[in-house]
CSV table of C-alpha atoms in Angstrom, one decimal:
chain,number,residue,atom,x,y,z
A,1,UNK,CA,23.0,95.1,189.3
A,2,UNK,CA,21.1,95.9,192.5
A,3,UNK,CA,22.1,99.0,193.0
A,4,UNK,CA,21.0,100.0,189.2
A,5,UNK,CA,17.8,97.8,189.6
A,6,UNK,CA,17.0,100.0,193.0
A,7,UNK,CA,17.7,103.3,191.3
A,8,UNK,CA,15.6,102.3,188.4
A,9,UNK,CA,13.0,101.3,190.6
A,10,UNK,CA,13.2,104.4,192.9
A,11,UNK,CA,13.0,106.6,189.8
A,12,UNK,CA,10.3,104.7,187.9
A,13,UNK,CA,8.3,104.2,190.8
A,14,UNK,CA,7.9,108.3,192.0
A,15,UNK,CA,7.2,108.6,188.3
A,16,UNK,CA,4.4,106.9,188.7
A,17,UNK,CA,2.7,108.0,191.6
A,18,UNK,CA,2.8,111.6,190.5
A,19,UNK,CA,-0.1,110.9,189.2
A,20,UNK,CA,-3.4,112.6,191.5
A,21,UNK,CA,-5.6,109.8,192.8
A,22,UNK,CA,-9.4,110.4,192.9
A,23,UNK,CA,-10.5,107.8,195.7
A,24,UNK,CA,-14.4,106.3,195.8
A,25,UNK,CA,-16.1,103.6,197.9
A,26,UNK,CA,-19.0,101.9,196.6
A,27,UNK,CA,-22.2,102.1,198.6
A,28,UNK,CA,-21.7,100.7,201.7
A,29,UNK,CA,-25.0,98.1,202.2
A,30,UNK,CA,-26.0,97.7,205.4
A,31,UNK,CA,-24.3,94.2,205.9
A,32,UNK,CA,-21.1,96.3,205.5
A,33,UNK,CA,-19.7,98.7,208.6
A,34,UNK,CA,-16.3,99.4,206.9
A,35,UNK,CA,-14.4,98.9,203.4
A,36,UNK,CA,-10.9,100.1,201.8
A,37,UNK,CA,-11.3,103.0,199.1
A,38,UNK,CA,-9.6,102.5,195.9
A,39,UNK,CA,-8.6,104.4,193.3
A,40,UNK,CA,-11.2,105.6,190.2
A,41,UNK,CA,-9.4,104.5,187.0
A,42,UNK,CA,-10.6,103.6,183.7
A,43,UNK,CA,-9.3,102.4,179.8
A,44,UNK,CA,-8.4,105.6,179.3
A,45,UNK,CA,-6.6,106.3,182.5
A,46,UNK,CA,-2.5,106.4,182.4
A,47,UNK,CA,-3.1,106.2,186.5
A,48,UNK,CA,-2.3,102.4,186.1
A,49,UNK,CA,1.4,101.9,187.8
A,50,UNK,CA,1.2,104.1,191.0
A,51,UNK,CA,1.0,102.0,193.7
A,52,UNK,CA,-1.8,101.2,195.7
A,53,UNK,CA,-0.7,101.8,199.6
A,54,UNK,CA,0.5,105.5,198.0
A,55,UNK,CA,-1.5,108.8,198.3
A,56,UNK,CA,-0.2,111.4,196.3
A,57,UNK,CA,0.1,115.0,197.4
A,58,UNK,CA,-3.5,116.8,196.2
A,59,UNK,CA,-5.4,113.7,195.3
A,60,UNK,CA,-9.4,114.1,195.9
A,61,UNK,CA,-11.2,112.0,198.4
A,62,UNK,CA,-15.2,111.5,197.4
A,63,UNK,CA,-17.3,111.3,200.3
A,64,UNK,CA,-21.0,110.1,200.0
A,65,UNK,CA,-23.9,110.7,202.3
A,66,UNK,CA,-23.8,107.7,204.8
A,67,UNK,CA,-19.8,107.3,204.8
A,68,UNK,CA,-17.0,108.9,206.7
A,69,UNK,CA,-13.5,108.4,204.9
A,70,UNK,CA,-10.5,108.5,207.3
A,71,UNK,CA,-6.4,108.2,206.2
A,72,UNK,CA,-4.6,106.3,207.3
A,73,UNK,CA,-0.3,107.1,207.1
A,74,UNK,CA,2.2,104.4,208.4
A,75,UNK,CA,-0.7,102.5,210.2
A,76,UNK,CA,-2.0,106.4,212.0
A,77,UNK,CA,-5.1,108.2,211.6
A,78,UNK,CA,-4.4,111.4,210.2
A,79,UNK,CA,-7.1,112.7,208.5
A,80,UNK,CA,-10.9,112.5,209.0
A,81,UNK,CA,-13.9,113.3,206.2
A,82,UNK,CA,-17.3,113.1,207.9
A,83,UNK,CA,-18.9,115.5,205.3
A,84,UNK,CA,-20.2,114.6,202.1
A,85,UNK,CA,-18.4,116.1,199.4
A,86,UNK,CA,-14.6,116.0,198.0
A,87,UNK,CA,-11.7,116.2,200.2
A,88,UNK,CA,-8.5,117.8,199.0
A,89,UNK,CA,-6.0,115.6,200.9
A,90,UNK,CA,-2.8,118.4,201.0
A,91,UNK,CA,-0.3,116.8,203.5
A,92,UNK,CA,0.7,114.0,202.3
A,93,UNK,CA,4.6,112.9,202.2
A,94,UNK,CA,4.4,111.6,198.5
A,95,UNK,CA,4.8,114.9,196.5
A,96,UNK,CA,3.7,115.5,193.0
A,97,UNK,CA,4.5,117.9,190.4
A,98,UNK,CA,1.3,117.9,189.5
A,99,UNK,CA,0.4,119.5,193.3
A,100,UNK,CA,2.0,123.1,193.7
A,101,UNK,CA,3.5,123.6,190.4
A,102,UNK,CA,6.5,122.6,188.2
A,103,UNK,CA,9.2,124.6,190.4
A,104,UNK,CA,12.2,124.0,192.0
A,105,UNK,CA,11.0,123.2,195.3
A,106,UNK,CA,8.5,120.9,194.2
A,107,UNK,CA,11.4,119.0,191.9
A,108,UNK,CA,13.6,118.8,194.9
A,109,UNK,CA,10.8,117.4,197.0
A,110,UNK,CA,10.2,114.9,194.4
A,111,UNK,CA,14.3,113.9,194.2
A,112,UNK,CA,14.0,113.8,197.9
A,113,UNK,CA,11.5,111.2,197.3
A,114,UNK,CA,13.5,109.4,194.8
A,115,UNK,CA,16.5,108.7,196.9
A,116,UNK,CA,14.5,107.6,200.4
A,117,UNK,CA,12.8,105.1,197.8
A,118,UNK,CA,16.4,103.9,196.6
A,119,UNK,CA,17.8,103.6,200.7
A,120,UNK,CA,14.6,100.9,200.4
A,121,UNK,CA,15.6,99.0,197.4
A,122,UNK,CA,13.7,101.0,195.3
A,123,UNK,CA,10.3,100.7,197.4
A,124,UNK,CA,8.1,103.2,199.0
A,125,UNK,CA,9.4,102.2,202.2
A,126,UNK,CA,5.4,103.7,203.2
A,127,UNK,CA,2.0,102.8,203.7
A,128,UNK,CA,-0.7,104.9,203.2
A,129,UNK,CA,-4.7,103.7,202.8
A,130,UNK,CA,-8.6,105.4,202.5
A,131,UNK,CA,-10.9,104.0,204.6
A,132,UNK,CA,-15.0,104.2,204.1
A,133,UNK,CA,-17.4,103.9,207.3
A,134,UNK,CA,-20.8,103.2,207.1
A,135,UNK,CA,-21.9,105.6,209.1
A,136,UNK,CA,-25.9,105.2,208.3
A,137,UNK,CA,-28.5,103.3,211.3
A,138,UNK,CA,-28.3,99.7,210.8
A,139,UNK,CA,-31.2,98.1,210.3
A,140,UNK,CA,-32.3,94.2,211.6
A,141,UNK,CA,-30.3,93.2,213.9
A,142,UNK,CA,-32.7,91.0,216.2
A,143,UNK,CA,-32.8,89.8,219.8
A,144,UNK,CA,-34.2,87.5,222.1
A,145,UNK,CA,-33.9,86.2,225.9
A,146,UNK,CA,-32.8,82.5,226.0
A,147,UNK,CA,-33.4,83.0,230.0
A,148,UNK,CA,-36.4,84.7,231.8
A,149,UNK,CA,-35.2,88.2,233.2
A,150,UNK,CA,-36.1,89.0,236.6
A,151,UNK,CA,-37.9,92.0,236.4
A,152,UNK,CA,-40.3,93.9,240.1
A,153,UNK,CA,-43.6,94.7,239.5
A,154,UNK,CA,-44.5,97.3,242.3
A,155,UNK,CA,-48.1,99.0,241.9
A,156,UNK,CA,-49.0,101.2,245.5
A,157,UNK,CA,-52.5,101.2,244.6
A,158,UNK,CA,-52.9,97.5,244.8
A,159,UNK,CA,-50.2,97.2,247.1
A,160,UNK,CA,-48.3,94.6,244.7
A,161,UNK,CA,-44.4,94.0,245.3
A,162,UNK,CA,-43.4,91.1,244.0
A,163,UNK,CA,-40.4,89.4,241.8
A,164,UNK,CA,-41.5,87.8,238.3
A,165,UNK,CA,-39.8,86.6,235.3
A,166,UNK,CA,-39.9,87.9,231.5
A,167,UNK,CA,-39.0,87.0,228.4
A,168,UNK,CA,-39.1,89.2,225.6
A,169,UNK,CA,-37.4,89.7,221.6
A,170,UNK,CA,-37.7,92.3,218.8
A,171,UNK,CA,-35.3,94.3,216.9
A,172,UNK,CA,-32.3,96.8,217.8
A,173,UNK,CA,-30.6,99.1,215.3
A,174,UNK,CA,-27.0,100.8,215.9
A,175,UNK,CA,-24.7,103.4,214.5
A,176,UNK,CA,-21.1,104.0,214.3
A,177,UNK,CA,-20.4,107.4,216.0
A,178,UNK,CA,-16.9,106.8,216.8
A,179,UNK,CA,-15.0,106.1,213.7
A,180,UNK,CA,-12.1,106.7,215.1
A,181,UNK,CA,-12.8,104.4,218.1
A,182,UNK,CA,-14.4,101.7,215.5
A,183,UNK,CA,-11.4,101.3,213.7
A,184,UNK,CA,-8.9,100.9,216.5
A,185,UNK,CA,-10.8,98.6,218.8
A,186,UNK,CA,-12.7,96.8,216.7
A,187,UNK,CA,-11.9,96.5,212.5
A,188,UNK,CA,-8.2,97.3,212.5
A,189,UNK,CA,-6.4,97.3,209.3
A,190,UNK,CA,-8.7,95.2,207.1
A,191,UNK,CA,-7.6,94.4,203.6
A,192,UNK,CA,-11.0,95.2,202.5
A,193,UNK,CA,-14.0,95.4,204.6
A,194,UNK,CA,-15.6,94.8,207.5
A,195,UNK,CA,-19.1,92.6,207.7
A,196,UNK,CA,-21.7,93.2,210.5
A,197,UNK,CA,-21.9,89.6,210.6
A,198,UNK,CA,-18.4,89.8,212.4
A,199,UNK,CA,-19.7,91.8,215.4
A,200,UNK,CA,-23.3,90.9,215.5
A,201,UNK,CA,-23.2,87.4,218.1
A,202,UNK,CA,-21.0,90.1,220.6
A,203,UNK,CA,-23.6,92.9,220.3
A,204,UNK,CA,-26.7,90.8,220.5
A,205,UNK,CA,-25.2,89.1,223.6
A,206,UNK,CA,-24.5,92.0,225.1
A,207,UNK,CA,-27.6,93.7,224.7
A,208,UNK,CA,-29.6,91.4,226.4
A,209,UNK,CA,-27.2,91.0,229.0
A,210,UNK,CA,-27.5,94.9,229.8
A,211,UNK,CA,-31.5,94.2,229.4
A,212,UNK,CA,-31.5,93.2,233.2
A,213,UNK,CA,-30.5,96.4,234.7
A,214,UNK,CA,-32.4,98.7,231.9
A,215,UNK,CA,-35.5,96.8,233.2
A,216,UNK,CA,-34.6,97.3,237.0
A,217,UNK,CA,-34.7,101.3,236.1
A,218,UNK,CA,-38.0,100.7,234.4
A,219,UNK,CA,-39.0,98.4,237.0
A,220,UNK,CA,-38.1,101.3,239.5
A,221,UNK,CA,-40.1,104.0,237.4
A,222,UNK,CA,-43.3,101.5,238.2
A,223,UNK,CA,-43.9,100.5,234.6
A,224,UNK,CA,-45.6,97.3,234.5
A,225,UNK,CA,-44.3,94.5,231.9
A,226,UNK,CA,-47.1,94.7,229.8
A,227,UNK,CA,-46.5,98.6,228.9
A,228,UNK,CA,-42.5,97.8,228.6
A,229,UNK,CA,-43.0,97.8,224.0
A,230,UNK,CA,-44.9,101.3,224.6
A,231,UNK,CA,-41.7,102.7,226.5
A,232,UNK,CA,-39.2,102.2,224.1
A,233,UNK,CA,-37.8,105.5,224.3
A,234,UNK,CA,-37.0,105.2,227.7
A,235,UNK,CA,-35.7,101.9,227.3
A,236,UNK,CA,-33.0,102.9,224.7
A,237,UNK,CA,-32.1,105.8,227.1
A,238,UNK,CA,-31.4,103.3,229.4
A,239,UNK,CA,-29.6,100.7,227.3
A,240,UNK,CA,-27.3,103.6,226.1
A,241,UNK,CA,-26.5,104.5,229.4
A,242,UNK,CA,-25.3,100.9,230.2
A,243,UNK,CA,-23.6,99.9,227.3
A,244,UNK,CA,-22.2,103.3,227.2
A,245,UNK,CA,-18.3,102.0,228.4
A,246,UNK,CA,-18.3,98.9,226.2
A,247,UNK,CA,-20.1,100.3,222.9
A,248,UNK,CA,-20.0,104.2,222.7
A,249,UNK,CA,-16.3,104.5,224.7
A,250,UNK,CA,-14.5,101.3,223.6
A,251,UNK,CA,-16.5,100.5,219.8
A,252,UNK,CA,-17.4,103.5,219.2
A,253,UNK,CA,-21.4,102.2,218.5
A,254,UNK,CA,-24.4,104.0,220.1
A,255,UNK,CA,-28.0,102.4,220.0
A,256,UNK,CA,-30.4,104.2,217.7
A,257,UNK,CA,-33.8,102.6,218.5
A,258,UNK,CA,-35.4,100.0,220.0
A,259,UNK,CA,-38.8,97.5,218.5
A,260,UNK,CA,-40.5,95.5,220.8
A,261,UNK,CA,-42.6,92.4,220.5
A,262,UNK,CA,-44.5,92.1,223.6
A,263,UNK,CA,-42.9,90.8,226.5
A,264,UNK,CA,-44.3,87.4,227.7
A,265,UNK,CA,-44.7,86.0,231.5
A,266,UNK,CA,-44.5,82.1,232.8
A,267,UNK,CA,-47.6,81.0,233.3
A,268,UNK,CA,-47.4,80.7,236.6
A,269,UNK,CA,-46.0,84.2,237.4
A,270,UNK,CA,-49.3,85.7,235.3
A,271,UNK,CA,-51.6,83.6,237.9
A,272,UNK,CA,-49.5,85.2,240.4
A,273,UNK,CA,-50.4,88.8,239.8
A,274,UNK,CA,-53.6,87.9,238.8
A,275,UNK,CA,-54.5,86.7,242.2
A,276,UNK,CA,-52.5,89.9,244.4
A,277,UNK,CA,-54.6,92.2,242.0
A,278,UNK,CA,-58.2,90.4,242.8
A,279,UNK,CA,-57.1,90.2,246.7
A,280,UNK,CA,-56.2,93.6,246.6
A,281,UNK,CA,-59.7,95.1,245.2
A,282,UNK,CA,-61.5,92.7,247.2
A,283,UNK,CA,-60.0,94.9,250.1
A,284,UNK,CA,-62.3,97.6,249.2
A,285,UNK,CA,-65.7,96.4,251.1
A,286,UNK,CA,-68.8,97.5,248.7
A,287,UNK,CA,-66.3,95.8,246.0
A,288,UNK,CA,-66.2,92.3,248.1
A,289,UNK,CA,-70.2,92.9,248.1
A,290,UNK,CA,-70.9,93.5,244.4
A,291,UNK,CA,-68.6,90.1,244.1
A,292,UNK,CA,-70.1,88.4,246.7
A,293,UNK,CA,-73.7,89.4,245.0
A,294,UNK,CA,-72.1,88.3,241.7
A,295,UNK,CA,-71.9,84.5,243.1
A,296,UNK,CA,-74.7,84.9,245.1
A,297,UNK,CA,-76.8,85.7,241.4
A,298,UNK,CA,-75.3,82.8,239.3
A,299,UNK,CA,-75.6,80.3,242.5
A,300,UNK,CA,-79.4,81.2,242.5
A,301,UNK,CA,-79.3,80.8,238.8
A,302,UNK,CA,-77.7,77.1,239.0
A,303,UNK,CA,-80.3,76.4,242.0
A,304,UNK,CA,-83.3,76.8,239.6
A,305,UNK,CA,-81.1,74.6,237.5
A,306,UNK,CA,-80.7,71.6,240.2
A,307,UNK,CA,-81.3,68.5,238.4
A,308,UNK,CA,-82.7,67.2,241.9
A,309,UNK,CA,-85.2,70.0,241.9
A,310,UNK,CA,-85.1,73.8,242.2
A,311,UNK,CA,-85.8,73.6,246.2
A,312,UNK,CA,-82.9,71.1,246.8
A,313,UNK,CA,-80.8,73.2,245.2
A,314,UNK,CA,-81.8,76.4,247.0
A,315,UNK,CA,-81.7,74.4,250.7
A,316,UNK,CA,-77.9,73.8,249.5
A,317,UNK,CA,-77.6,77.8,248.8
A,318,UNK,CA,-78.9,78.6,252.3
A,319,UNK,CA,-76.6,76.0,254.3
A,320,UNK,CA,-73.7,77.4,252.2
A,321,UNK,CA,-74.8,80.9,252.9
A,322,UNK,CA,-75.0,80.2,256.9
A,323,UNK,CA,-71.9,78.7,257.1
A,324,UNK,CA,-70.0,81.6,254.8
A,325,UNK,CA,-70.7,84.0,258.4
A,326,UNK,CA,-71.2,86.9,256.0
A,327,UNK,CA,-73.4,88.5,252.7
A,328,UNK,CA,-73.2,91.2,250.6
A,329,UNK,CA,-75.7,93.4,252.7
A,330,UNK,CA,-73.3,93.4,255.8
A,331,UNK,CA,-70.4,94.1,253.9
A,332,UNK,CA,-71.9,97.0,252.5
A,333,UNK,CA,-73.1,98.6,255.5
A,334,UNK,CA,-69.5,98.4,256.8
A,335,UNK,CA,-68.8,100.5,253.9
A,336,UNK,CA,-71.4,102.8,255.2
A,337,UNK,CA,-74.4,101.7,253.4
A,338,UNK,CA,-76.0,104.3,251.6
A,339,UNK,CA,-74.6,107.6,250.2
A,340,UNK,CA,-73.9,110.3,251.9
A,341,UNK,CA,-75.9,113.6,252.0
A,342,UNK,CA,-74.9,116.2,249.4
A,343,UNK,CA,-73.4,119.4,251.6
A,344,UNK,CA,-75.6,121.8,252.1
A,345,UNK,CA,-74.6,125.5,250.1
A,346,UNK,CA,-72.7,128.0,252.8
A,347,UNK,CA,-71.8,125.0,255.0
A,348,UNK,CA,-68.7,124.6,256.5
A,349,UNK,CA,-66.3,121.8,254.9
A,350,UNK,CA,-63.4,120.8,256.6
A,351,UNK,CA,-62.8,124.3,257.5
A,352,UNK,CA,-64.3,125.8,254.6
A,353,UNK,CA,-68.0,126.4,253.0
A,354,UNK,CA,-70.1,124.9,250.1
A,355,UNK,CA,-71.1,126.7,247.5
A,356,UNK,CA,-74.5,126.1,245.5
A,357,UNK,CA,-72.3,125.1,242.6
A,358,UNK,CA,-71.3,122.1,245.0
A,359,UNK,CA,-67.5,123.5,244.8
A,360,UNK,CA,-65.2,123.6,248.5
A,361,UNK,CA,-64.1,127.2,249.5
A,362,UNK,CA,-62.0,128.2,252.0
A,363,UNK,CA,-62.3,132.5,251.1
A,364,UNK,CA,-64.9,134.7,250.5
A,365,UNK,CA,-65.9,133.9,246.9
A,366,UNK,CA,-66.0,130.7,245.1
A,367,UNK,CA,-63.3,129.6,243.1
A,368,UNK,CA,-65.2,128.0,240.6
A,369,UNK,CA,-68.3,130.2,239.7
A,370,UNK,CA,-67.6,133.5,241.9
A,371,UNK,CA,-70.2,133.7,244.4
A,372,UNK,CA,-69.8,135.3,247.5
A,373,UNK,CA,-69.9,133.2,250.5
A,374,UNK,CA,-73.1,133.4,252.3
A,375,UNK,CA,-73.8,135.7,254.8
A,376,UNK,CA,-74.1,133.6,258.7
A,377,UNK,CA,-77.7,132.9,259.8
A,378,UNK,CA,-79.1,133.4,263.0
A,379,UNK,CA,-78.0,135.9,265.9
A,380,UNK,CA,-75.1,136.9,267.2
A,381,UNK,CA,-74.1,136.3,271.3
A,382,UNK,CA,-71.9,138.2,273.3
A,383,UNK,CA,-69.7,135.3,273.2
A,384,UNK,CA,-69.2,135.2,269.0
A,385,UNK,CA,-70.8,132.2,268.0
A,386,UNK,CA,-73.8,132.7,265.6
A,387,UNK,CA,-77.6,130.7,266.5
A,388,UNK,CA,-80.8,130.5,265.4
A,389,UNK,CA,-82.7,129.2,268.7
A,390,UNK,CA,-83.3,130.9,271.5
A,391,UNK,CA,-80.0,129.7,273.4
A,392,UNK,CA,-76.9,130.4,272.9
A,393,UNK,CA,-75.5,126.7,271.4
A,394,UNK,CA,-71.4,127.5,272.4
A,395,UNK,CA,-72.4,129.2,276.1
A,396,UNK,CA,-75.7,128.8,276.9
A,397,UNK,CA,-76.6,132.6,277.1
A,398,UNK,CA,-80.6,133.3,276.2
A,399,UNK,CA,-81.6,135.0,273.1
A,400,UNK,CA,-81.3,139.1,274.1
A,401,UNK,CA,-84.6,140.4,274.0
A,402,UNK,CA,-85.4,142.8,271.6
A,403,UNK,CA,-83.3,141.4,269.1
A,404,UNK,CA,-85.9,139.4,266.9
A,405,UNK,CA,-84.4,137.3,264.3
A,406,UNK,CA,-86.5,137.2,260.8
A,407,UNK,CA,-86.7,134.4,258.5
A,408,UNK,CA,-88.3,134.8,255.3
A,409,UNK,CA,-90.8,133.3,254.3
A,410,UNK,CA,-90.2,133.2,251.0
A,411,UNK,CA,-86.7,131.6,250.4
A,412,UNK,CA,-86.2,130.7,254.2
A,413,UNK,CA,-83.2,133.2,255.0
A,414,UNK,CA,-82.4,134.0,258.5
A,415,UNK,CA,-81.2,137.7,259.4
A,416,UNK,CA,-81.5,140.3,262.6
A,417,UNK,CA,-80.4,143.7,263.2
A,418,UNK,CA,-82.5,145.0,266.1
A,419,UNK,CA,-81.5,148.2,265.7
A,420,UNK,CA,-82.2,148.8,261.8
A,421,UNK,CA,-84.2,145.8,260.6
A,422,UNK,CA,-84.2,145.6,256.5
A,423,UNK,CA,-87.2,146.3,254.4
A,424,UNK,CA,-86.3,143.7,252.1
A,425,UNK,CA,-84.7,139.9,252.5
A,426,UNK,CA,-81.2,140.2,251.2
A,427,UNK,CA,-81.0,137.1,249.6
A,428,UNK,CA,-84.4,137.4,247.5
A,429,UNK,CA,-85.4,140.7,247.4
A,430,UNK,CA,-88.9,139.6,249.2
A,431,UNK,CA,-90.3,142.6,251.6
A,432,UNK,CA,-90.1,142.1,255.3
A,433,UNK,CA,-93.2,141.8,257.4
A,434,UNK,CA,-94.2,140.3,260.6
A,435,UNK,CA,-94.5,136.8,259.3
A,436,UNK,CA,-91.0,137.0,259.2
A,437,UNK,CA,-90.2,137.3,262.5
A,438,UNK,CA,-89.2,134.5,264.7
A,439,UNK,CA,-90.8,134.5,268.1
């Protein structure tokens, strides 16, 4: 009876799955990362007795947008469908008369079939299963820092360096990139699907535990806490680059984008940086003044204000004023006091010359507006150096005689050529006369 009930059940059963199988998977939400695909039947479908862990030779695969199908034969990845569409799935082990034609070779295969099914008692003695990712961002997955995160402010202008805590939460989305690394590290062999809510704890612990060294990079790029939300980019970069071994390698996941409350101090750590930031613009001497003249202003204010009389309260102004040592009037003369001149045009700069446009040149035009530089002033000594007395101001040689030196008297340019002496100033254009020349 055994051996009758085995053949019967080998026969009836590749009878059965000769049938083609047209698998679907419902829309993956995004509380779902992975789910079994099953076959498409209906009332009027005779596609009822095949067996489930069975994929016949030629049966269609539907892929949607959003879902990645692999197969799975005898517990190993053999096929993958990342592209939406139908897949033909044409190497199976389960052949069908339906696949290939009614011919001898396909009826042999199919006999073939019949008798390893009877060696197993009449069972398929294989396992074969679809499998649907959800390959689409998923959304909502928040975060938060139970513990401060040490994060190093340094700003070179202000000369800050110092070590505060942060604390900061918002929102992370993911996406599987790595089917094939997702389902052997992570969901396995599921009977039917996998829920974000069974990885979510592990990733949101291990994201803010790869928050410390994303912030040291960000720390090291000199971005200050408060702008961390308006770096995000960078910040997933980073967090990518961290989690790389124990998402993208091992799980297969990669982050997609990062959202950012903003990222809170202790109170005492904001105090902190307030105070290095005012001790390091009080530095700056005409900026210790204007503060200085600040107090100095609402002092006098609360003085007129003394409730014992406006002079009391200005005698207690001047004996706190004598014993501070200093005022805002000596600090700014150590600052230099006044501004400095305006360069003259044609003078020399730091190696260079003015031009009436107020730009630096080094060359013989200007760089901004194109003038030429101005021609030197004065006479010319044997020695090089150009004057415009009647000594020589590098060696001390007198004036030659005969070599008068005009000025004009219109726009106040000095010139000489003894030999040749212009008609006309060559700045203005004025005509050259003896009120020009400098005795």
């Amino acid at each position: 009876m055994g051996l009758l009930k085995a053949a019967a059940g080998a026969i009836g059963g590749t009878l059965a799955d000769q049938w083609k199988e047209y698998f679907v998977c419902d829309s993956l939400s995004n509380d779902v990362l992975f789910a079994r695909g099953y076959k498409q039947t209906s009332g009027r479908s005779s596609n009822v007795n095949g067996h489930d862990n069975i994929i016949t030779q030629g049966s269609a695969i539907a892929v949607a947008d959003g879902q990645c199908a692999i197969i799975v034969d005898q517990g190993v990845v053999t096929e993958l469908a990342a592209e939406p569409g139908v897949f033909t799935y044409d190497k199976s082990k389960e052949p069908s008369i339906f696949a290939g034609g009614l011919n001898w070779n396909n009826l042999k295969a199919v006999m073939n079939t019949m008798w390893e099914r009877f060696k197993y008692g009449g069972d398929t003695g294989r396992d074969q299963r679809v499998y649907y990712f959800n390959i689409k961002e998923i959304m909502d997955n928040k975060f938060g820092t139970a513990t401060p995160i040490p994060f190093r402010i340094v700003d070179n202008n202000t000369g800050i360096d110092v070590d505060v805590s942060v604390r900061c939460n918002g929102l992370f989305t993911f996406r599987i990139t790595n089917p094939i690394a997702f389902y052997a590290n992570v969901c396995g062999n599921v009977a039917e699907e996998y829920n974000t809510d069974q990885i979510r704890t592990v990733l949101k612990t291990e994201f803010v535990a790869a928050l410390n060294p994303a912030f040291a990079r960000l720390s090291e790029a000199k971005i200050r806490p408060n702008a961390i939300p308006s770096h995000v980019d960078e910040l997933s970069q980073e967090m990518n680059r961290v989690l790389t071994t124990k998402w993208a390698e091992l799980r297969g996941i990669s982050i997609v984008s990062i959202a950012m409350n903003s990222v809170s101090l202790p109170e005492e750590d904001a105090d902190l940086i307030k105070k290095v930031q005012m001790g390091a613009v009080l530095r700056d001497p005409n900026m210790a003044a204007a503060q200085l003249a600040a107090a100095q202003a609402d002092a006098m204010r609360a003085a007129a204000q003394n409730a014992n009389g406006a002079m009391a309260g200005f005698m207690g102004m001047g004996m706190a004023q004598g014993l501070g040592g200093t005022n805002a009037a000596d600090l700014f003369k150590v600052n230099g006091g006044a501004a400095k001149p305006a360069a003259v045009a044609g003078a020399a700069v730091s190696g260079g010359w003015t031009c009436t446009c107020g730009t630096v040149n080094q060359g013989r035009f200007c760089s901004e507006c194109g003038q030429p530089k101005p021609a030197p002033q004065g006479w010319t000594c044997s020695c090089g150096a150009i004057n415009q007395g009647k000594f020589c101001s590098e060696c001390g040689k007198k004036k030659p005689a005969g070599a008068p030196t005009y000025k004009c008297d219109k726009c106040g340019h000095m010139f000489d050529d003894p030999k040749n002496p212009p008609k006309f100033c060559p700045e203005c254009g004025d005509p050259v006369d003896d009120n020009d020349i400098v005795k």
